[in-house]
Tab-separated table of C-alpha atoms in Angstrom:
chain	number	residue	atom	x	y	z
A	1	UNK	CA	37.308	93.626	117.877
A	2	UNK	CA	39.517	91.267	118.298
A	3	UNK	CA	37.237	88.584	117.518
A	4	UNK	CA	36.130	90.530	114.451
A	5	UNK	CA	39.679	90.610	113.169
A	6	UNK	CA	40.230	86.818	113.783
A	7	UNK	CA	36.708	86.106	111.753
A	8	UNK	CA	38.154	88.660	108.994
A	9	UNK	CA	41.670	86.812	108.950
A	10	UNK	CA	39.855	83.670	108.925
A	11	UNK	CA	37.548	84.505	105.590
A	12	UNK	CA	40.303	86.120	104.472
A	13	UNK	CA	42.292	82.870	104.425
A	14	UNK	CA	39.086	80.866	103.310
A	15	UNK	CA	38.835	83.234	100.081
A	16	UNK	CA	42.255	83.304	99.218
A	17	UNK	CA	42.781	79.426	99.399
A	18	UNK	CA	39.400	79.173	97.437
A	19	UNK	CA	40.594	81.211	94.685
A	20	UNK	CA	43.734	79.219	94.530
A	21	UNK	CA	41.447	75.834	94.460
A	22	UNK	CA	39.838	77.934	91.700
A	23	UNK	CA	42.710	79.096	89.608
A	24	UNK	CA	44.198	75.819	89.732
A	25	UNK	CA	41.500	73.617	88.726
A	26	UNK	CA	40.665	76.386	86.035
A	27	UNK	CA	44.647	75.778	85.065
A	28	UNK	CA	45.164	72.248	85.177
A	29	UNK	CA	42.019	71.477	82.919
A	30	UNK	CA	43.238	74.148	80.164
A	31	UNK	CA	46.651	72.079	80.559
A	32	UNK	CA	44.478	68.608	80.222
A	33	UNK	CA	42.196	70.317	77.290
A	34	UNK	CA	45.851	71.577	75.345
A	35	UNK	CA	47.211	68.534	76.335
A	36	UNK	CA	44.822	66.374	74.677
A	37	UNK	CA	44.829	68.512	71.443
A	38	UNK	CA	48.644	68.077	71.287
A	39	UNK	CA	47.748	64.669	71.529
A	40	UNK	CA	45.263	64.179	68.900
A	41	UNK	CA	47.550	66.517	66.223
A	42	UNK	CA	50.948	64.933	66.753
A	43	UNK	CA	50.137	61.353	67.850
A	44	UNK	CA	49.791	60.390	64.252
A	45	UNK	CA	47.627	57.525	63.301
A	46	UNK	CA	49.800	54.075	62.122
A	47	UNK	CA	51.977	55.004	58.913
A	48	UNK	CA	50.559	52.762	55.855
A	49	UNK	CA	52.472	52.944	52.972
A	50	UNK	CA	51.592	52.091	49.252
A	51	UNK	CA	53.637	49.754	46.953
A	52	UNK	CA	55.659	52.319	45.979
A	53	UNK	CA	56.635	53.802	49.557
A	54	UNK	CA	54.077	56.661	49.499
A	55	UNK	CA	52.492	57.066	53.047
A	56	UNK	CA	48.572	56.359	51.945
A	57	UNK	CA	47.640	56.755	55.824
A	58	UNK	CA	45.891	59.944	57.415
A	59	UNK	CA	49.110	62.548	58.712
A	60	UNK	CA	47.314	63.406	61.801
A	61	UNK	CA	43.911	62.376	62.714
A	62	UNK	CA	42.156	59.073	62.646
A	63	UNK	CA	38.636	59.308	61.005
A	64	UNK	CA	36.769	59.121	64.724
A	65	UNK	CA	38.964	62.147	65.874
A	66	UNK	CA	38.333	64.615	62.503
A	67	UNK	CA	34.740	63.789	62.625
A	68	UNK	CA	34.564	64.761	66.085
A	69	UNK	CA	36.387	67.712	66.132
A	70	UNK	CA	34.758	69.277	63.157
A	71	UNK	CA	31.732	68.593	64.605
A	72	UNK	CA	33.129	70.680	67.404
A	73	UNK	CA	34.609	73.443	65.591
A	74	UNK	CA	32.585	73.844	62.310
A	75	UNK	CA	29.454	72.402	62.927
A	76	UNK	CA	27.289	73.517	59.754
A	77	UNK	CA	30.173	72.161	57.614
A	78	UNK	CA	29.810	69.025	59.338
A	79	UNK	CA	26.264	68.841	58.862
A	80	UNK	CA	26.979	69.657	55.073
A	81	UNK	CA	29.564	67.012	54.961
A	82	UNK	CA	28.419	64.391	57.059
A	83	UNK	CA	24.411	64.584	57.614
A	84	UNK	CA	23.084	65.511	54.571
A	85	UNK	CA	22.364	63.297	51.818
A	86	UNK	CA	25.541	63.313	49.561
A	87	UNK	CA	24.887	63.940	45.829
A	88	UNK	CA	27.955	61.817	45.481
A	89	UNK	CA	30.685	59.486	46.809
A	90	UNK	CA	33.313	60.782	44.798
A	91	UNK	CA	36.019	62.053	47.137
A	92	UNK	CA	34.074	61.771	50.212
A	93	UNK	CA	36.641	61.302	53.351
A	94	UNK	CA	39.675	60.368	50.979
A	95	UNK	CA	42.849	60.390	52.815
A	96	UNK	CA	45.406	62.950	51.057
A	97	UNK	CA	48.573	60.596	50.256
A	98	UNK	CA	52.205	61.252	50.342
A	99	UNK	CA	51.552	63.916	53.452
A	100	UNK	CA	53.771	61.959	56.015
A	101	UNK	CA	55.971	60.811	52.953
A	102	UNK	CA	56.608	60.987	49.298
A	103	UNK	CA	59.340	59.419	47.829
A	104	UNK	CA	60.838	61.640	45.081
A	105	UNK	CA	63.645	62.860	42.894
A	106	UNK	CA	65.918	64.988	45.762
A	107	UNK	CA	67.467	67.852	43.293
A	108	UNK	CA	70.442	68.126	46.026
A	109	UNK	CA	71.362	64.792	46.511
A	110	UNK	CA	70.344	64.113	42.904
A	111	UNK	CA	68.418	60.695	43.662
A	112	UNK	CA	65.185	59.557	45.081
A	113	UNK	CA	64.803	60.561	48.710
A	114	UNK	CA	61.657	60.512	50.831
A	115	UNK	CA	60.033	63.782	50.898
A	116	UNK	CA	58.204	64.495	54.329
A	117	UNK	CA	56.702	68.370	53.815
A	118	UNK	CA	54.804	67.611	50.978
A	119	UNK	CA	52.330	70.292	50.352
A	120	UNK	CA	48.854	70.078	48.732
A	121	UNK	CA	47.513	73.022	46.620
A	122	UNK	CA	45.220	71.967	43.482
A	123	UNK	CA	42.641	69.146	42.722
A	124	UNK	CA	40.254	67.794	40.092
A	125	UNK	CA	38.173	65.268	38.667
A	126	UNK	CA	40.009	63.593	35.482
A	127	UNK	CA	38.161	60.506	33.861
A	128	UNK	CA	38.014	57.974	36.326
A	129	UNK	CA	40.565	59.581	38.880
A	130	UNK	CA	41.190	62.041	41.652
A	131	UNK	CA	44.036	64.317	41.227
A	132	UNK	CA	45.990	66.281	44.118
A	133	UNK	CA	48.889	68.675	43.173
A	134	UNK	CA	52.015	68.965	45.545
A	135	UNK	CA	55.320	70.870	46.193
A	136	UNK	CA	57.690	70.496	48.639
A	137	UNK	CA	57.849	73.120	51.356
A	138	UNK	CA	61.777	72.949	51.765
A	139	UNK	CA	62.139	73.139	48.016
A	140	UNK	CA	64.173	70.037	47.562
A	141	UNK	CA	61.855	67.169	45.807
A	142	UNK	CA	59.824	67.375	42.559
A	143	UNK	CA	56.671	68.447	42.584
A	144	UNK	CA	54.239	65.668	42.456
A	145	UNK	CA	50.638	64.653	41.496
A	146	UNK	CA	49.033	61.975	43.199
A	147	UNK	CA	46.357	59.970	41.632
A	148	UNK	CA	43.547	58.272	43.184
A	149	UNK	CA	40.610	56.232	41.537
A	150	UNK	CA	37.692	58.266	42.056
A	151	UNK	CA	35.358	55.090	42.227
A	152	UNK	CA	37.001	52.992	44.674
A	153	UNK	CA	38.915	56.242	46.811
A	154	UNK	CA	42.257	54.326	46.560
A	155	UNK	CA	45.862	55.410	45.773
A	156	UNK	CA	46.932	54.669	42.699
A	157	UNK	CA	50.035	56.387	41.720
A	158	UNK	CA	52.207	59.673	42.045
A	159	UNK	CA	53.282	61.222	39.263
A	160	UNK	CA	56.199	63.434	39.414
A	161	UNK	CA	56.644	66.850	37.336
A	162	UNK	CA	59.740	68.521	35.663
A	163	UNK	CA	61.600	70.699	38.697
A	164	UNK	CA	60.255	72.125	41.909
A	165	UNK	CA	57.605	74.709	40.712
A	166	UNK	CA	54.820	75.680	43.737
A	167	UNK	CA	52.715	73.533	42.121
A	168	UNK	CA	49.360	75.271	42.558
A	169	UNK	CA	45.969	74.763	40.495
A	170	UNK	CA	45.172	71.731	38.650
A	171	UNK	CA	42.051	71.097	36.176
A	172	UNK	CA	40.793	68.726	33.088
A	173	UNK	CA	39.640	69.450	29.889
A	174	UNK	CA	37.537	66.598	29.129
A	175	UNK	CA	37.203	67.242	25.762
A	176	UNK	CA	40.643	67.526	24.658
A	177	UNK	CA	41.191	65.087	27.388
A	178	UNK	CA	44.495	67.122	28.712
A	179	UNK	CA	45.714	68.071	32.535
A	180	UNK	CA	46.276	71.609	33.283
A	181	UNK	CA	48.534	72.763	35.729
A	182	UNK	CA	50.022	75.950	37.144
A	183	UNK	CA	53.480	77.290	37.724
A	184	UNK	CA	56.134	79.243	36.707
A	185	UNK	CA	58.375	79.586	33.529
A	186	UNK	CA	61.683	81.349	33.153
A	187	UNK	CA	60.475	83.736	35.979
A	188	UNK	CA	56.927	84.156	34.754
A	189	UNK	CA	53.343	82.617	35.476
A	190	UNK	CA	52.749	79.645	33.338
A	191	UNK	CA	50.370	76.437	32.177
A	192	UNK	CA	51.588	73.471	31.633
A	193	UNK	CA	49.339	70.678	30.223
A	194	UNK	CA	49.913	66.634	29.272
A	195	UNK	CA	47.077	64.030	28.131
A	196	UNK	CA	44.959	62.086	30.041
A	197	UNK	CA	46.708	59.166	27.977
A	198	UNK	CA	50.444	59.849	29.595
A	199	UNK	CA	48.892	59.978	32.941
A	200	UNK	CA	47.582	56.292	32.402
A	201	UNK	CA	50.849	55.194	31.132
A	202	UNK	CA	52.709	56.956	33.402
A	203	UNK	CA	55.634	54.662	35.666
A	204	UNK	CA	58.273	56.441	36.825
A	205	UNK	CA	60.080	52.807	38.179
A	206	UNK	CA	60.408	51.801	34.348
A	207	UNK	CA	61.861	55.016	32.807
A	208	UNK	CA	62.679	57.105	36.011
A	209	UNK	CA	61.836	60.445	34.610
A	210	UNK	CA	59.199	63.095	35.385
A	211	UNK	CA	56.337	63.516	33.088
A	212	UNK	CA	56.879	65.338	29.672
A	213	UNK	CA	54.469	68.527	29.242
A	214	UNK	CA	52.615	68.751	25.579
A	215	UNK	CA	51.757	72.436	25.763
A	216	UNK	CA	53.677	75.243	27.925
A	217	UNK	CA	52.202	78.630	28.106
A	218	UNK	CA	53.326	81.614	29.402
A	219	UNK	CA	51.278	84.482	31.021
A	220	UNK	CA	52.501	87.544	30.407
A	221	UNK	CA	49.308	89.461	32.051
A	222	UNK	CA	49.274	87.086	34.973
A	223	UNK	CA	51.933	87.914	38.148
A	224	UNK	CA	51.157	84.328	39.854
A	225	UNK	CA	48.676	81.788	38.943
A	226	UNK	CA	47.200	80.317	42.105
A	227	UNK	CA	44.481	78.345	40.844
A	228	UNK	CA	42.983	77.376	37.490
A	229	UNK	CA	39.344	75.790	36.481
A	230	UNK	CA	37.948	74.263	33.108
A	231	UNK	CA	34.506	75.526	32.332
A	232	UNK	CA	32.855	76.107	28.935
A	233	UNK	CA	35.532	75.344	26.612
A	234	UNK	CA	38.060	78.032	28.582
A	235	UNK	CA	40.505	77.768	31.455
A	236	UNK	CA	40.141	80.255	34.221
A	237	UNK	CA	43.294	81.442	35.918
A	238	UNK	CA	43.264	83.010	39.436
A	239	UNK	CA	46.073	85.604	40.293
A	240	UNK	CA	47.096	85.151	44.048
A	241	UNK	CA	47.854	88.547	45.781
A	242	UNK	CA	47.927	88.828	49.717
A	243	UNK	CA	47.524	92.375	50.065
A	244	UNK	CA	45.525	93.945	46.471
A	245	UNK	CA	43.211	92.897	44.335
A	246	UNK	CA	43.231	89.889	42.739
A	247	UNK	CA	42.160	88.740	39.041
A	248	UNK	CA	40.671	86.312	37.069
A	249	UNK	CA	41.353	85.710	33.452
A	250	UNK	CA	39.448	83.230	31.006
A	251	UNK	CA	41.513	81.783	28.002
A	252	UNK	CA	39.413	79.839	25.120
A	253	UNK	CA	40.680	76.594	24.533
A	254	UNK	CA	41.503	76.298	20.741
A	255	UNK	CA	39.315	73.115	19.022
A	256	UNK	CA	41.025	73.555	15.829
A	257	UNK	CA	44.377	73.250	14.213
A	258	UNK	CA	47.294	74.236	14.725
A	259	UNK	CA	46.443	75.270	18.325
A	260	UNK	CA	43.954	72.677	18.867
A	261	UNK	CA	43.874	71.278	22.687
A	262	UNK	CA	45.941	74.600	23.724
A	263	UNK	CA	44.519	77.922	24.951
A	264	UNK	CA	44.272	80.617	22.194
A	265	UNK	CA	43.475	84.587	21.722
A	266	UNK	CA	43.197	87.080	19.204
A	267	UNK	CA	47.059	88.087	20.527
A	268	UNK	CA	49.043	84.381	20.784
A	269	UNK	CA	52.038	84.517	19.225
A	270	UNK	CA	54.321	81.377	18.694
A	271	UNK	CA	57.284	81.344	20.588
A	272	UNK	CA	60.561	79.176	20.259
A	273	UNK	CA	59.801	75.654	20.585
A	274	UNK	CA	56.539	74.482	22.583
A	275	UNK	CA	56.287	77.710	24.264
A	276	UNK	CA	53.443	80.012	23.175
A	277	UNK	CA	52.601	83.577	25.058
A	278	UNK	CA	48.715	84.099	25.362
A	279	UNK	CA	47.019	87.337	26.582
A	280	UNK	CA	43.526	86.526	28.547
A	281	UNK	CA	40.453	87.262	26.118
A	282	UNK	CA	38.645	88.792	29.431
A	283	UNK	CA	39.272	89.377	33.257
A	284	UNK	CA	37.634	90.439	36.138
A	285	UNK	CA	39.142	91.949	39.448
A	286	UNK	CA	38.707	89.400	42.582
A	287	UNK	CA	39.404	90.054	46.710
A	288	UNK	CA	42.950	89.063	47.741
A	289	UNK	CA	44.307	85.754	48.801
A	290	UNK	CA	41.858	83.786	46.182
A	291	UNK	CA	43.054	80.355	45.944
A	292	UNK	CA	40.087	78.127	44.244
A	293	UNK	CA	37.799	79.014	41.872
A	294	UNK	CA	34.756	76.257	41.036
A	295	UNK	CA	31.470	76.923	39.006
A	296	UNK	CA	27.970	75.195	39.785
A	297	UNK	CA	24.430	75.629	37.813
A	298	UNK	CA	24.222	79.489	37.945
A	299	UNK	CA	27.056	80.116	40.638
A	300	UNK	CA	30.372	81.171	41.272
A	301	UNK	CA	32.042	79.375	44.144
A	302	UNK	CA	35.530	81.315	45.457
A	303	UNK	CA	37.779	79.981	48.520
A	304	UNK	CA	39.911	82.460	49.925
A	305	UNK	CA	42.902	81.708	52.704
A	306	UNK	CA	45.751	83.329	53.837
A	307	UNK	CA	47.531	82.209	57.331
A	308	UNK	CA	45.975	80.386	60.326
A	309	UNK	CA	43.006	82.341	60.269
A	310	UNK	CA	39.485	80.563	59.199
A	311	UNK	CA	39.091	80.454	55.592
A	312	UNK	CA	36.005	81.652	53.583
A	313	UNK	CA	34.059	80.353	50.510
A	314	UNK	CA	32.068	82.596	48.644
A	315	UNK	CA	28.928	82.307	46.552
A	316	UNK	CA	28.119	84.409	43.472
A	317	UNK	CA	25.703	84.528	40.522
A	318	UNK	CA	27.349	83.778	37.537
A	319	UNK	CA	26.394	87.307	36.214
A	320	UNK	CA	28.619	88.652	38.720
A	321	UNK	CA	31.856	87.524	37.028
A	322	UNK	CA	32.789	91.284	36.627
A	323	UNK	CA	32.084	92.112	39.675
A	324	UNK	CA	33.697	89.746	42.411
A	325	UNK	CA	33.596	91.715	45.280
A	326	UNK	CA	32.988	89.884	49.066
A	327	UNK	CA	30.826	92.341	49.711
A	328	UNK	CA	28.155	91.823	47.187
A	329	UNK	CA	28.717	87.462	47.770
A	330	UNK	CA	25.435	86.121	48.208
A	331	UNK	CA	26.784	83.405	51.117
A	332	UNK	CA	29.825	83.396	53.042
A	333	UNK	CA	30.797	80.365	54.451
A	334	UNK	CA	33.812	80.104	57.341
A	335	UNK	CA	36.186	76.865	56.879
A	336	UNK	CA	39.083	75.548	58.793
A	337	UNK	CA	42.322	77.666	58.079
A	338	UNK	CA	44.329	76.854	54.572
A	339	UNK	CA	41.717	75.962	52.192
A	340	UNK	CA	43.670	75.521	48.764
A	341	UNK	CA	41.568	74.262	45.775
A	342	UNK	CA	38.068	73.315	45.309
A	343	UNK	CA	35.973	71.689	42.357
A	344	UNK	CA	32.584	70.736	42.367
A	345	UNK	CA	31.051	67.282	41.180
A	346	UNK	CA	27.329	66.335	40.862
A	347	UNK	CA	25.896	68.850	43.763
A	348	UNK	CA	29.158	67.817	45.886
A	349	UNK	CA	31.983	70.548	46.657
A	350	UNK	CA	35.495	68.891	46.953
A	351	UNK	CA	37.534	70.833	49.052
A	352	UNK	CA	41.587	70.543	49.581
A	353	UNK	CA	43.444	72.262	52.935
A	354	UNK	CA	46.811	72.627	52.938
A	355	UNK	CA	47.112	71.991	56.893
A	356	UNK	CA	47.420	68.327	56.917
A	357	UNK	CA	51.469	69.303	55.691
A	358	UNK	CA	53.800	69.130	58.385
A	359	UNK	CA	54.419	72.350	57.266
A	360	UNK	CA	51.647	73.615	58.192
A	361	UNK	CA	50.051	71.622	61.026
A	362	UNK	CA	49.400	73.330	64.784
A	363	UNK	CA	47.722	72.135	67.825
A	364	UNK	CA	45.359	75.020	68.065
A	365	UNK	CA	43.565	74.150	64.653
A	366	UNK	CA	41.452	72.356	62.604
A	367	UNK	CA	43.810	70.077	60.770
A	368	UNK	CA	42.572	68.670	57.597
A	369	UNK	CA	44.115	65.998	56.098
A	370	UNK	CA	41.630	64.528	53.834
A	371	UNK	CA	39.695	66.123	50.931
A	372	UNK	CA	36.123	67.302	52.018
A	373	UNK	CA	33.344	66.998	50.798
A	374	UNK	CA	30.441	68.812	51.118
A	375	UNK	CA	26.416	68.826	49.904
A	376	UNK	CA	26.618	72.387	48.144
A	377	UNK	CA	23.189	73.135	48.585
A	378	UNK	CA	22.985	71.774	52.237
A	379	UNK	CA	26.000	74.610	52.620
A	380	UNK	CA	23.740	77.272	50.972
A	381	UNK	CA	20.878	76.655	53.136
A	382	UNK	CA	22.868	76.538	56.221
C-alpha cells in the first residue's frame, strides 16, 4: 500500500510538472506571438517626407510584412492582389500618404501644424491622378485630398479643402472634368465640386488658401452621404447608417446651361449664392454600414464595414439596383477591417482602408496602410 501511494504521488508530481511545463510553453509562445504582432504594428518603417513635409512612407508595415500578413490572414485576397495577372498597375501597392504626418491648417492654433491622425475615406481616379480624401480624427486640422500620379505611383501634393468636414467619398466626372466630394453644409449632407484645372494649379505655398468649390449642392433627402460614385452621367450617393437600412440616391448631371456640369433634377431649386437644393431622381434601399459603391461591367459592388470586424464586398447584377439586399448578393467576400471607398479601373478594384490611421490601427488586426488593388475576376472566382 505504501509503495502504491509513493508511486501515485510520484506520478502525480510528474503529471503536475508536465502540465506546468506545457502551460508555460503555450503561454510563452502566445506572449512571443503577441509581442511579435505588436512589434510589427507599432515599429513603424523609417519616416520619409516629401518636400512639403507630408509623410510618404508606410505608416506601419514594410512591404514584406504587409504581404506576409495578408497572405496568412486573407489568402484569397492575397491571391487576387498578387498572384492573379494585374489588368492595370494603377494604384497597386501605393502607400497612402500623410498617415504619419500631414501638414495642414490647424483651426485651434490658427496656423499650419502637423496632424498625426489623418484618416483616409475616399478614393478615385481623375485624369492622370489617384485622389485620396482624408479628415483629421482629432477634428483640429483642415480636411485634405492627397494627389498621387497614377502612372509613376508617386506622391504629387496635398490639397486642403475648406473647414474640417468628415470628408467622405470622392469621384470624378470625366465629361465636365469636375471632382466631387461628399461632406456637410449648414448641418446637411452636401456635395461639393471643383475643377480638374484647379487641382492641377493648386499650390498652397503660393496663396496659403484652401481650394475653392465651384458647386455646393445640399441634399435634404440624405441624412449623411458616405460615398459618391460617377457612372453613366450620374452621381450615385450612398447614405451610411449604423443600424438600419441605408439608401442609394442617383442624381443626373446636367450637360446644358444653366446647370451645366452640376447635378439637377426636375425639382432643383436655386437658392442664394452657389448653393442649390437637389432631390434625387431615383433611389434604392440597401443594407446598413455601406461605405463604398463601384460599377464594373454588368455588376454593382458594395463595400460594407463598421468597427473592427472583417469588412465585406457584395457583388450584384446591375439589374438588382432597386433591391440591394445582402442576402441576395451573387458573391460575398471577406476583407480586413475598416474598408472605406472602392473604385473599379480596367478590371482592377482599388480599395481604401482607414486602419492605417493612428486613430484605428490595432495590434490584433491586419493594418492596411496601402491601397489594395485586386483582380476583380479573380476575386469573383475565389
